[in-house]
CSV table of C-alpha atoms and ligand atoms in Angstrom, one decimal:
chain,number,residue,atom,x,y,z
A,582,MET,CA,-78.6,-10.2,28.1
A,583,GLU,CA,-77.4,-6.8,29.4
A,584,TYR,CA,-78.2,-4.0,26.9
A,585,PRO,CA,-76.7,-0.4,26.6
A,586,ASN,CA,-78.9,2.6,27.5
A,587,LEU,CA,-77.6,6.1,27.1
A,588,LYS,CA,-80.1,7.6,29.5
A,589,GLU,CA,-79.1,5.2,32.3
A,590,ALA,CA,-75.4,5.9,31.5
A,591,GLN,CA,-76.0,9.6,32.0
A,592,LYS,CA,-77.1,9.1,35.6
A,593,ARG,CA,-74.7,10.0,38.5
A,594,SER,CA,-75.4,8.9,42.0
A,595,ASN,CA,-73.6,8.6,45.4
A,596,LYS,CA,-73.4,4.9,44.9
A,597,LYS,CA,-70.1,3.6,46.3
A,598,VAL,CA,-67.5,2.5,43.6
A,599,ASN,CA,-66.6,-1.1,44.1
A,600,TYR,CA,-62.9,-2.0,43.9
A,601,ILE,CA,-62.8,-5.6,42.6
A,602,LYS,CA,-59.9,-7.9,42.1
A,603,TYR,CA,-60.2,-9.9,38.9
A,604,GLU,CA,-59.9,-13.7,39.0
A,605,LEU,CA,-60.2,-16.1,36.1
A,606,ASP,CA,-62.8,-18.8,36.5
A,607,ASP,CA,-61.0,-22.2,36.0
A,608,LYS,CA,-63.6,-23.4,33.5
A,609,TYR,CA,-62.4,-20.8,30.9
A,610,GLN,CA,-58.7,-21.7,31.2
A,611,ASN,CA,-58.1,-23.5,28.0
A,612,LEU,CA,-60.7,-21.9,25.8
A,613,GLY,CA,-58.1,-20.6,23.4
A,614,LYS,CA,-55.7,-23.5,23.3
A,615,ASN,CA,-54.1,-23.8,19.9
A,616,LYS,CA,-56.1,-20.8,18.6
A,617,LYS,CA,-55.0,-17.4,17.5
A,618,TYR,CA,-56.4,-13.9,18.1
A,619,TYR,CA,-56.4,-10.5,16.4
A,620,VAL,CA,-57.4,-7.2,18.1
A,621,LYS,CA,-58.0,-4.1,16.1
A,622,THR,CA,-58.0,-0.8,18.0
A,623,TYR,CA,-59.6,2.5,17.1
A,624,GLY,CA,-59.4,5.8,19.1
A,625,CYS,CA,-57.5,7.2,22.0
A,626,GLN,CA,-54.7,5.9,24.4
A,627,MET,CA,-57.5,4.7,26.8
A,628,ASN,CA,-58.6,2.3,24.1
A,629,GLU,CA,-55.0,1.3,23.2
A,630,HIS,CA,-54.6,0.4,26.9
A,631,ASP,CA,-57.9,-1.5,27.1
A,632,SER,CA,-56.7,-3.5,24.1
A,633,GLU,CA,-53.6,-4.4,26.1
A,634,ASN,CA,-55.9,-5.8,28.7
A,635,ILE,CA,-58.0,-7.6,26.1
A,636,CYS,CA,-54.9,-9.2,24.7
A,637,GLY,CA,-53.8,-10.1,28.2
A,638,LEU,CA,-57.2,-11.7,28.9
A,639,LEU,CA,-57.1,-13.7,25.6
A,640,GLU,CA,-53.6,-15.0,26.3
A,641,SER,CA,-54.6,-15.9,29.9
A,642,ILE,CA,-57.1,-18.4,28.3
A,643,GLY,CA,-54.6,-19.9,25.9
A,644,TYR,CA,-54.8,-17.8,22.7
A,645,THR,CA,-51.7,-16.6,20.9
A,646,LYS,CA,-51.3,-13.6,18.7
A,647,ALA,CA,-52.1,-14.0,15.0
A,648,LYS,CA,-50.0,-12.2,12.4
A,649,ASP,CA,-53.1,-11.0,10.6
A,650,MET,CA,-56.9,-11.2,10.6
A,651,ALA,CA,-57.1,-14.0,8.0
A,652,SER,CA,-55.0,-16.4,10.1
A,653,SER,CA,-57.0,-15.7,13.4
A,654,ASP,CA,-59.7,-17.7,15.1
A,655,ILE,CA,-61.1,-14.7,16.9
A,656,VAL,CA,-61.2,-11.0,15.9
A,657,ILE,CA,-62.0,-8.3,18.5
A,658,LEU,CA,-62.8,-4.7,17.3
A,659,ASN,CA,-62.2,-2.2,20.1
A,660,THR,CA,-64.1,0.8,18.8
A,661,CYS,CA,-64.3,4.6,19.3
A,662,SER,CA,-67.3,6.8,19.1
A,663,ILE,CA,-65.8,10.2,19.6
A,664,ARG,CA,-66.6,11.4,16.0
A,665,GLU,CA,-68.7,10.0,13.2
A,666,ASN,CA,-65.7,9.0,11.1
A,667,ALA,CA,-64.5,6.7,13.9
A,668,HIS,CA,-67.9,5.0,13.8
A,669,ASN,CA,-67.7,4.6,10.0
A,670,LYS,CA,-64.3,3.0,10.1
A,671,ALA,CA,-65.5,0.3,12.5
A,672,PHE,CA,-68.6,-0.4,10.4
A,673,GLY,CA,-66.4,-0.6,7.3
A,674,MET,CA,-64.3,-3.2,9.1
A,675,LEU,CA,-67.4,-5.2,10.1
A,676,GLY,CA,-68.3,-5.3,6.3
A,677,ARG,CA,-64.9,-6.7,5.5
A,678,LEU,CA,-65.2,-9.3,8.2
A,679,LYS,CA,-68.5,-10.5,6.7
A,680,HIS,CA,-66.5,-11.7,3.7
A,681,LEU,CA,-63.9,-13.4,5.9
A,682,LYS,CA,-66.5,-15.2,7.9
A,683,GLN,CA,-68.1,-16.5,4.7
A,684,GLU,CA,-64.7,-18.3,4.0
A,685,LYS,CA,-64.1,-19.2,7.6
A,686,THR,CA,-67.4,-20.0,9.2
A,687,ASP,CA,-66.1,-20.7,12.7
A,688,LEU,CA,-64.4,-17.3,13.0
A,689,ILE,CA,-65.5,-15.6,16.2
A,690,ILE,CA,-66.1,-11.8,15.9
A,691,GLY,CA,-66.5,-9.6,19.0
A,692,LEU,CA,-67.1,-5.9,19.3
A,693,CYS,CA,-66.3,-3.7,22.3
A,694,GLY,CA,-65.3,-0.2,23.3
A,695,CYS,CA,-67.2,3.0,23.2
A,696,MET,CA,-69.5,2.1,20.3
A,697,ALA,CA,-70.7,-0.9,22.2
A,698,GLN,CA,-72.1,1.4,24.8
A,699,GLU,CA,-74.5,3.1,22.4
A,700,GLU,CA,-77.9,1.5,21.8
A,701,VAL,CA,-78.2,2.8,18.2
A,702,VAL,CA,-75.0,1.0,17.3
A,703,VAL,CA,-76.0,-2.2,19.0
A,704,GLU,CA,-79.4,-2.1,17.2
A,705,GLU,CA,-77.7,-1.6,13.9
A,706,ILE,CA,-75.3,-4.5,14.5
A,707,LYS,CA,-78.2,-6.8,15.5
A,708,LYS,CA,-80.0,-5.9,12.3
A,709,LYS,CA,-77.3,-5.7,9.7
A,710,TYR,CA,-74.2,-7.5,11.1
A,711,ARG,CA,-75.5,-10.9,12.3
A,712,ASN,CA,-71.9,-12.2,11.9
A,713,VAL,CA,-70.9,-10.5,15.2
A,714,ASN,CA,-70.9,-13.1,17.9
A,715,PHE,CA,-70.8,-10.9,20.9
A,716,ILE,CA,-70.7,-7.3,22.1
A,717,PHE,CA,-69.2,-6.1,25.4
A,718,GLY,CA,-68.8,-2.6,26.9
A,719,THR,CA,-66.1,-0.5,28.4
A,720,HIS,CA,-67.2,-1.5,32.0
A,721,ASN,CA,-66.9,-5.2,31.6
A,722,LEU,CA,-63.7,-6.2,29.7
A,723,TYR,CA,-63.3,-8.9,32.3
A,724,ASP,CA,-66.4,-10.6,30.9
A,725,LEU,CA,-64.5,-11.6,27.7
A,726,PRO,CA,-63.7,-15.3,28.7
A,727,ARG,CA,-67.3,-15.9,29.6
A,728,LEU,CA,-68.6,-14.4,26.3
A,729,ILE,CA,-66.2,-16.7,24.3
A,730,PHE,CA,-67.5,-19.6,26.3
A,731,GLU,CA,-71.1,-18.7,25.6
A,732,THR,CA,-70.4,-18.2,21.9
A,733,ASN,CA,-69.1,-21.8,21.8
A,734,THR,CA,-72.2,-23.1,23.3
A,735,ASN,CA,-75.0,-21.0,21.7
A,736,LYS,CA,-75.5,-19.4,18.3
A,737,LYS,CA,-77.0,-16.0,19.4
A,738,THR,CA,-75.4,-12.6,19.5
A,739,ASN,CA,-74.4,-12.3,23.1
A,740,ILE,CA,-74.7,-8.8,24.4
A,741,SER,CA,-73.1,-7.8,27.7
A,742,VAL,CA,-73.0,-4.0,28.1
A,743,LEU,CA,-73.4,-2.5,31.5
A,744,SER,CA,-74.9,1.1,31.6
A,745,ILE,CA,-73.9,1.4,35.2
A,746,GLU,CA,-71.7,4.3,36.4
A,747,GLY,CA,-68.8,1.9,36.7
A,748,ASP,CA,-66.6,0.0,39.1
A,749,VAL,CA,-62.8,-0.3,39.3
A,750,ILE,CA,-61.4,-3.7,38.3
A,751,GLU,CA,-57.8,-4.4,39.5
A,752,ASP,CA,-55.4,-7.1,38.4
A,753,LEU,CA,-56.8,-7.6,34.9
A,754,PRO,CA,-54.2,-9.5,32.8
A,755,VAL,CA,-52.2,-7.2,30.5
A,756,LYS,CA,-50.1,-7.8,27.4
A,757,ARG,CA,-48.1,-4.6,26.9
A,758,VAL,CA,-47.3,-3.5,23.4
A,759,ASN,CA,-43.6,-3.0,24.4
A,760,ASN,CA,-41.4,-3.6,27.4
A,761,PHE,CA,-40.0,-0.1,27.9
A,762,LYS,CA,-43.1,2.2,27.7
A,763,ALA,CA,-46.3,1.6,29.6
A,764,TYR,CA,-49.7,3.2,30.0
A,765,VAL,CA,-51.1,3.2,33.6
A,766,ASN,CA,-54.8,4.1,34.1
A,767,ILE,CA,-55.2,6.4,37.1
A,768,ILE,CA,-58.8,7.6,36.7
A,769,TYR,CA,-61.7,6.1,34.6
A,770,GLY,CA,-64.7,7.8,33.2
A,771,CYS,CA,-65.6,11.5,33.2
A,772,ASP,CA,-68.2,13.7,35.0
A,773,LYS,CA,-67.5,16.9,33.0
A,774,PHE,CA,-70.3,16.3,30.4
A,775,CYS,CA,-68.9,18.8,27.8
A,776,THR,CA,-72.0,19.2,25.7
A,777,TYR,CA,-70.4,17.8,22.5
A,778,CYS,CA,-68.8,14.7,24.1
A,779,ILE,CA,-70.0,11.1,24.3
A,780,VAL,CA,-67.3,9.9,26.7
A,781,PRO,CA,-69.2,10.5,30.0
A,782,TYR,CA,-71.9,8.2,28.6
A,783,THR,CA,-69.7,5.5,27.2
A,784,ARG,CA,-67.1,5.5,30.0
A,785,GLY,CA,-69.2,6.1,33.0
A,786,LYS,CA,-68.6,8.1,36.2
A,787,GLN,CA,-65.3,9.6,37.2
A,788,ARG,CA,-63.6,7.1,39.4
A,789,SER,CA,-60.0,7.1,40.6
A,790,ARG,CA,-57.9,4.1,41.3
A,791,LEU,CA,-56.5,3.9,44.8
A,792,MET,CA,-53.1,5.4,45.0
A,793,GLU,CA,-51.6,2.2,46.5
A,794,ASP,CA,-52.7,0.1,43.5
A,795,ILE,CA,-51.2,2.6,41.0
A,796,LEU,CA,-47.9,2.8,42.9
A,797,LYS,CA,-47.8,-1.0,43.1
A,798,GLU,CA,-48.2,-1.2,39.3
A,799,VAL,CA,-45.5,1.5,38.7
A,800,GLU,CA,-43.1,-0.2,41.1
A,801,LYS,CA,-43.5,-3.4,39.2
A,802,LEU,CA,-42.9,-1.6,35.9
A,803,LYS,CA,-39.7,-0.1,37.3
A,804,GLN,CA,-38.5,-3.5,38.5
A,805,ASP,CA,-39.2,-4.9,35.0
A,806,GLY,CA,-37.0,-2.2,33.5
A,807,PHE,CA,-39.6,0.1,32.0
A,808,MET,CA,-38.2,3.6,31.0
A,809,GLU,CA,-41.5,5.5,30.7
A,810,VAL,CA,-45.0,5.5,32.2
A,811,THR,CA,-47.9,7.6,31.0
A,812,LEU,CA,-50.6,8.1,33.6
A,813,LEU,CA,-53.9,8.0,31.8
A,814,GLY,CA,-57.4,9.4,32.2
A,815,GLN,CA,-59.9,11.5,30.4
A,816,ASN,CA,-59.1,14.2,32.9
A,817,VAL,CA,-56.1,13.2,35.0
A,818,ASN,CA,-56.1,16.5,36.9
A,819,ALA,CA,-59.3,15.4,38.6
A,820,TYR,CA,-57.5,12.4,40.1
A,821,GLY,CA,-58.5,11.7,43.7
A,822,LYS,CA,-61.4,14.2,43.8
A,823,ASP,CA,-63.9,11.4,44.0
A,824,LEU,CA,-62.0,9.4,46.7
A,825,ASN,CA,-61.9,12.0,49.5
A,826,LEU,CA,-58.7,10.4,50.9
A,827,GLY,CA,-56.8,13.6,51.1
A,828,TYR,CA,-54.6,13.2,48.0
A,829,ASP,CA,-54.7,14.5,44.4
A,830,LEU,CA,-52.7,14.4,41.2
A,831,SER,CA,-49.8,16.4,42.7
A,832,ASP,CA,-49.4,13.8,45.5
A,833,LEU,CA,-49.6,11.0,43.0
A,834,LEU,CA,-47.1,12.6,40.6
A,835,GLN,CA,-44.7,13.1,43.5
A,836,LYS,CA,-44.9,9.5,44.7
A,837,VAL,CA,-44.6,8.1,41.1
A,838,SER,CA,-41.6,10.3,40.5
A,839,ASP,CA,-40.0,9.0,43.8
A,840,ILE,CA,-40.1,5.5,42.4
A,841,GLY,CA,-37.5,6.6,39.9
A,842,ILE,CA,-38.8,5.6,36.5
A,843,PRO,CA,-36.8,7.8,34.1
A,844,ARG,CA,-39.8,9.4,32.3
A,845,ILE,CA,-43.3,10.1,33.5
A,846,ARG,CA,-46.0,11.6,31.4
A,847,PHE,CA,-49.7,12.2,32.1
A,848,ILE,CA,-52.6,12.8,29.7
A,849,THR,CA,-55.2,14.5,29.3
A,850,SER,CA,-55.4,17.6,31.5
A,851,HIS,CA,-58.6,19.6,31.7
A,852,PRO,CA,-57.8,23.2,32.3
A,853,TRP,CA,-60.5,23.4,35.1
A,854,ASP,CA,-58.7,21.1,37.5
A,855,PHE,CA,-55.0,22.2,37.1
A,856,THR,CA,-53.7,23.5,40.4
A,857,ASP,CA,-50.5,25.5,41.3
A,858,LYS,CA,-49.4,22.6,43.5
A,859,MET,CA,-49.4,20.3,40.4
A,860,ILE,CA,-47.4,22.8,38.5
A,861,ASP,CA,-44.8,23.0,41.4
A,862,VAL,CA,-44.4,19.2,41.4
A,863,ILE,CA,-43.8,19.2,37.6
A,864,LYS,CA,-41.2,21.9,38.0
A,865,LYS,CA,-39.4,20.2,40.9
A,866,ASN,CA,-39.0,16.7,39.5
A,867,SER,CA,-36.8,16.2,36.5
A,868,ASN,CA,-38.3,12.8,35.6
A,869,ILE,CA,-41.8,14.4,35.1
A,870,MET,CA,-41.6,15.3,31.4
A,871,PRO,CA,-42.1,19.0,30.5
A,872,TYR,CA,-45.0,18.2,28.1
A,873,ILE,CA,-48.6,19.2,28.7
A,874,HIS,CA,-51.6,18.5,26.5
A,875,LEU,CA,-54.1,21.2,27.5
A,876,PRO,CA,-57.2,21.1,25.3
A,877,LEU,CA,-58.6,24.6,24.4
A,878,GLN,CA,-61.5,23.5,22.2
A,879,SER,CA,-62.4,27.1,21.3
A,880,GLY,CA,-61.0,30.6,21.8
A,881,SER,CA,-64.4,32.2,22.2
A,882,SER,CA,-65.8,32.4,25.8
A,883,LYS,CA,-69.3,32.3,24.3
A,884,ILE,CA,-68.6,29.0,22.5
A,885,LEU,CA,-66.8,27.6,25.6
A,886,LYS,CA,-69.9,28.3,27.6
A,887,LEU,CA,-72.1,26.5,25.0
A,888,MET,CA,-69.6,23.6,25.2
A,889,GLY,CA,-69.9,23.4,29.0
A,890,ARG,CA,-66.1,23.7,29.4
A,891,ARG,CA,-66.3,25.7,32.7
A,892,TYR,CA,-63.5,28.2,31.8
A,893,THR,CA,-63.3,31.4,29.8
A,894,LYS,CA,-60.6,32.3,27.4
A,895,GLU,CA,-59.1,34.6,30.2
A,896,ASP,CA,-59.0,31.6,32.6
A,897,TYR,CA,-57.3,29.5,30.0
A,898,ILE,CA,-54.6,32.2,29.3
A,899,ARG,CA,-53.9,32.6,33.1
A,900,LEU,CA,-53.2,28.9,33.4
A,901,PHE,CA,-51.3,28.8,30.1
A,902,ASP,CA,-49.0,31.6,31.3
A,903,LYS,CA,-48.2,29.7,34.5
A,904,LEU,CA,-47.5,26.5,32.6
A,905,LYS,CA,-45.2,28.3,30.2
A,906,LYS,CA,-42.9,29.0,33.2
A,907,ILE,CA,-42.0,25.2,33.4
A,908,ASP,CA,-38.5,24.9,32.1
A,909,GLY,CA,-38.4,23.9,28.4
A,910,VAL,CA,-42.1,23.0,28.4
A,911,ALA,CA,-44.0,22.0,25.2
A,912,ILE,CA,-47.8,22.6,25.2
A,913,THR,CA,-50.2,21.0,22.8
A,914,THR,CA,-54.0,21.3,22.5
A,915,ASP,CA,-57.2,20.1,21.0
A,916,ILE,CA,-59.5,22.5,19.0
A,917,ILE,CA,-63.0,21.9,17.6
A,918,VAL,CA,-64.2,24.2,14.8
A,919,GLY,CA,-67.8,24.5,13.6
A,920,PHE,CA,-69.5,24.0,16.9
A,921,PRO,CA,-73.2,25.0,16.5
A,922,GLY,CA,-73.5,28.8,16.7
A,923,GLU,CA,-69.8,29.5,16.0
A,924,THR,CA,-69.6,32.7,14.0
A,925,GLU,CA,-66.7,34.0,11.9
A,926,GLU,CA,-65.9,36.3,14.9
A,927,ASP,CA,-65.8,33.3,17.3
A,928,PHE,CA,-63.5,31.5,14.9
A,929,GLN,CA,-61.3,34.5,14.7
A,930,GLU,CA,-61.0,34.4,18.5
A,931,THR,CA,-59.8,30.8,18.2
A,932,LEU,CA,-57.1,31.9,15.7
A,933,ASP,CA,-56.2,34.8,18.1
A,934,MET,CA,-55.7,32.3,20.9
A,935,VAL,CA,-53.5,30.1,18.7
A,936,ASN,CA,-51.5,33.2,17.9
A,937,TYR,CA,-51.2,33.9,21.6
A,938,CYS,CA,-50.3,30.4,22.8
A,939,LYS,CA,-48.2,29.4,19.8
A,940,TYR,CA,-48.8,25.7,20.5
A,941,ASP,CA,-46.2,23.1,19.8
A,942,GLY,CA,-49.0,21.1,18.2
A,943,ALA,CA,-52.7,20.7,18.0
A,944,PHE,CA,-55.3,18.1,17.2
A,945,THR,CA,-58.0,19.8,15.3
A,946,PHE,CA,-61.5,18.6,14.5
A,947,ILE,CA,-64.7,19.6,12.8
A,948,PHE,CA,-67.6,19.3,15.3
A,949,SER,CA,-69.4,16.0,14.9
A,950,PRO,CA,-72.8,15.7,16.5
A,951,ARG,CA,-73.1,12.6,18.7
A,952,VAL,CA,-76.5,11.0,19.4
A,953,GLY,CA,-78.0,11.9,22.8
A,954,THR,CA,-75.6,14.8,23.6
A,955,PRO,CA,-76.9,18.3,24.3
A,956,ALA,CA,-74.8,19.7,21.4
A,957,GLU,CA,-76.7,17.5,19.0
A,958,ARG,CA,-79.8,19.4,19.9
A,959,LEU,CA,-78.0,22.7,19.3
A,960,MET,CA,-77.7,21.7,15.6
A,961,LYS,CA,-80.9,23.6,14.9
A,962,ASN,CA,-78.8,26.8,15.6
A,963,ASP,CA,-76.1,25.7,13.2
A,964,HIS,CA,-76.1,28.0,10.2
A,965,VAL,CA,-72.6,27.3,8.9
A,966,ASP,CA,-72.3,24.7,6.1
A,967,LEU,CA,-69.7,21.9,6.0
A,968,HIS,CA,-67.7,23.6,3.2
A,969,GLU,CA,-67.3,26.7,5.4
A,970,LYS,CA,-66.3,24.5,8.4
A,971,GLU,CA,-63.7,22.8,6.3
A,972,LYS,CA,-62.3,26.2,5.2
A,973,ARG,CA,-62.0,27.1,8.9
A,974,LEU,CA,-60.3,23.8,9.7
A,975,TYR,CA,-57.7,24.3,6.9
A,976,GLU,CA,-57.0,27.9,8.0
A,977,LEU,CA,-56.5,26.7,11.6
A,978,ASN,CA,-54.3,23.9,10.5
A,979,ASP,CA,-52.0,26.2,8.5
A,980,LEU,CA,-51.6,28.4,11.5
A,981,VAL,CA,-51.0,25.6,14.0
A,982,ASN,CA,-48.5,24.0,11.6
A,983,SER,CA,-46.6,27.2,11.3
A,984,TYR,CA,-46.1,27.3,15.0
A,985,SER,CA,-45.1,23.6,15.2
A,986,LEU,CA,-42.4,24.3,12.6
A,987,MET,CA,-41.3,27.4,14.5
A,988,HIS,CA,-40.9,25.4,17.7
A,989,ASN,CA,-39.2,22.5,16.0
A,990,LYS,CA,-36.6,24.9,14.4
A,991,GLU,CA,-35.7,26.0,18.0
A,992,TYR,CA,-34.2,22.5,18.4
A,993,LEU,CA,-31.7,22.8,15.5
A,994,GLY,CA,-28.2,22.2,16.6
A,995,LYS,CA,-29.2,21.1,20.1
A,996,VAL,CA,-28.5,17.7,21.6
A,997,GLU,CA,-31.8,16.1,22.9
A,998,GLU,CA,-32.4,13.0,25.0
A,999,VAL,CA,-34.5,10.6,23.0
A,1000,LEU,CA,-36.3,7.4,24.1
A,1001,VAL,CA,-35.9,5.1,21.1
A,1002,GLU,CA,-39.2,3.5,20.2
A,1003,GLY,CA,-38.7,1.5,17.0
A,1004,GLU,CA,-37.7,1.3,13.4
A,1005,SER,CA,-38.7,4.3,11.3
A,1006,VAL,CA,-40.4,3.9,7.9
A,1007,LYS,CA,-37.2,5.0,6.2
A,1008,GLU,CA,-34.7,2.2,5.9
A,1009,ASN,CA,-31.9,2.0,8.6
A,1010,GLN,CA,-33.6,4.7,10.6
A,1011,LEU,CA,-34.9,4.6,14.1
A,1012,TYR,CA,-37.5,6.9,15.7
A,1013,GLY,CA,-38.1,8.1,19.2
A,1014,TYR,CA,-39.4,11.0,21.3
A,1015,THR,CA,-37.7,13.9,23.1
A,1016,LYS,CA,-38.7,14.8,26.7
A,1017,THR,CA,-41.1,17.3,25.1
A,1018,ASN,CA,-42.7,14.5,23.0
A,1019,LYS,CA,-41.2,15.6,19.7
A,1020,LEU,CA,-40.7,12.8,17.1
A,1021,VAL,CA,-37.1,12.4,16.1
A,1022,ASN,CA,-35.7,10.2,13.2
A,1023,PHE,CA,-32.1,9.3,13.1
A,1024,ASN,CA,-29.7,6.5,11.9
A,1025,GLY,CA,-28.9,3.9,14.5
A,1026,ASP,CA,-28.8,0.2,15.4
A,1027,LEU,CA,-31.9,-1.8,16.3
A,1028,SER,CA,-30.2,-2.7,19.6
A,1029,LEU,CA,-30.9,0.9,20.8
A,1030,ILE,CA,-34.7,0.3,20.8
A,1031,GLY,CA,-36.0,0.9,24.4
A,1032,LYS,CA,-32.9,2.9,25.4
A,1033,LEU,CA,-32.3,6.6,26.1
A,1034,VAL,CA,-29.8,8.1,23.7
A,1035,ASN,CA,-28.5,11.6,22.8
A,1036,VAL,CA,-29.4,12.9,19.4
A,1037,LYS,CA,-28.1,16.1,17.8
A,1038,ILE,CA,-30.9,17.8,15.8
A,1039,THR,CA,-30.0,18.5,12.2
A,1040,ASP,CA,-33.3,19.3,10.5
A,1041,ALA,CA,-36.7,20.5,11.5
A,1042,LYS,CA,-40.1,19.8,9.8
A,1043,SER,CA,-43.6,20.7,11.1
A,1044,PHE,CA,-44.3,17.2,12.5
A,1045,SER,CA,-40.8,15.7,13.1
A,1046,LEU,CA,-37.1,16.3,13.6
A,1047,ASP,CA,-34.1,14.6,12.0
A,1048,GLY,CA,-30.9,14.1,13.9
A,1049,GLU,CA,-27.6,12.3,14.4
A,1050,LEU,CA,-26.7,10.0,17.2
A,1051,VAL,CA,-24.2,11.5,19.6
A,1052,GLU,CA,-21.8,8.9,21.1
B,778,SAM,N1,-60.9,14.5,28.0
B,778,SAM,C1,-60.1,15.2,27.1
B,778,SAM,C2,-60.5,16.7,27.2
B,778,SAM,O1,-61.2,17.1,28.0
B,778,SAM,O2,-60.1,17.5,26.4
B,778,SAM,C3,-60.3,14.8,25.6
B,778,SAM,C4,-61.2,13.7,25.3
B,778,SAM,S1,-61.6,13.4,23.6
B,778,SAM,C5,-61.2,11.7,23.5
B,778,SAM,C6,-60.4,14.1,22.6
B,778,SAM,C7,-60.8,15.2,21.8
B,778,SAM,O3,-61.8,14.9,20.9
B,778,SAM,C8,-61.5,16.4,22.6
B,778,SAM,O4,-60.5,17.1,23.3
B,778,SAM,C9,-62.2,17.1,21.5
B,778,SAM,O5,-61.4,18.1,21.0
B,778,SAM,C10,-62.5,16.1,20.5
B,778,SAM,N2,-64.0,15.8,20.5
B,778,SAM,C11,-64.7,15.2,21.4
B,778,SAM,N3,-66.0,15.1,21.0
B,778,SAM,C12,-66.1,15.7,19.8
B,778,SAM,C13,-67.1,15.9,18.9
B,778,SAM,N4,-68.4,15.6,19.1
B,778,SAM,N5,-66.8,16.5,17.6
B,778,SAM,C14,-65.6,16.8,17.4
B,778,SAM,N6,-64.5,16.6,18.2
B,778,SAM,C15,-64.8,16.1,19.4
B,779,SF4,FE1,-65.3,14.6,27.0
B,779,SF4,FE2,-65.2,16.9,28.3
B,779,SF4,FE3,-64.9,14.6,29.6
B,779,SF4,FE4,-63.0,15.5,28.0
B,779,SF4,S1,-63.7,16.5,29.8
B,779,SF4,S2,-63.9,13.4,28.1
B,779,SF4,S3,-64.1,16.4,26.3
B,779,SF4,S4,-66.7,15.4,28.6
């Protein structure tokens, strides 16, 4: 039984990263024959893409997708531990599954993702949620067939969570959510250790995929008719740094662009690793979308230092000004309020930065202490109560939303290229995204899903645009 350990997970060494090709053991091949699966995903795009691999693995051993949890033979919860409410949601779901398992005693329940990498969580599950059959971590998705096999042969909670720095596993089966937009991992893990963040512990050391493997995947996606790829990583701008093979994100972006997929996105960018060469490649290639997510976290250099972000507000502004020169670019951000030690003046500096950058959008959060991180220990310096933090968050959101609306209004009357993604909640309406990642709703036929269309923008709200299809 391999058990999670946060202290081990924190270690970084010069150990060589192994690049391993996945192969399914014959003895697992028919484990899921005539059975159905349900995968519930929490958290970021990285988790969404891991779930695509989990579904791929389940289908490779014979399972088919269930329409809901009640009709499934196996339920996998792919969890997130970035903030406490993500934790609570997953535990709430485990509570609901307890009841389902009482009705359906042979239901298999598995838990994976970032929560599985935390020993406090695994202890709690072992004590209070004995209905969970197995737990596996972010480093060993490939172990899923074996864990199902073990569950069929023993009655224990099987735990398989590696606290190693991590390897790179290629050729995992994948079942993509749709056939026109794809996530492609380019770098795993994170070595930044921002003091509030659990990710470097739960996702391991920063390790880039080899460029040739990424290009092979993108070429296949192009052949299969995909219209958009999003290159994924906790910090995509650090791509290649750990490989020492003489290439970085700018080289990768150029090569991916040359393959000719109509739309290329990349997320997330840490301001620390953004180079001028990367900006030039974005400017030069029309199929690299003019959309950048550039987390600020705080507008106060004092708080940024406490967060371990490695840039000051002046550094951020210098980079922001350069990025703004990309033609038609939209820039969004992440901001945390209520970090331990954040004074009213620090918060005011965050508002000042939002007034300067006038972001197209922002994800905003109240600081949530994560067990084992340095910022958790800073909580003794935290003299601001939750009510005040909520007030700061609302004030920030009002400001952020006013700039989102301002930018959206700039689209009124313009014709925008939209990649149609699906049916909108409103009847007879479709939705899709502009090059700058703006959500657009418009009337159209379902046959347009997966296609690029032109839409004239007729109305602008804070979080979306309305439009009319242009023939
Ligand atoms: N790697 C990205 C970066 O460097 O910005 C983002 C990773 S994280 C999945 C997404 C966002 O969650 C972060 O940008 C941060 O704003 C927020 N976040 C992370 N840890 C947090 C915490 N302990 N409390 C509140 N928000 C947090
Ligand atoms: Fe977390 Fe910072 Fe790494 Fe982003 S860069 S994943 S916020 S430690």
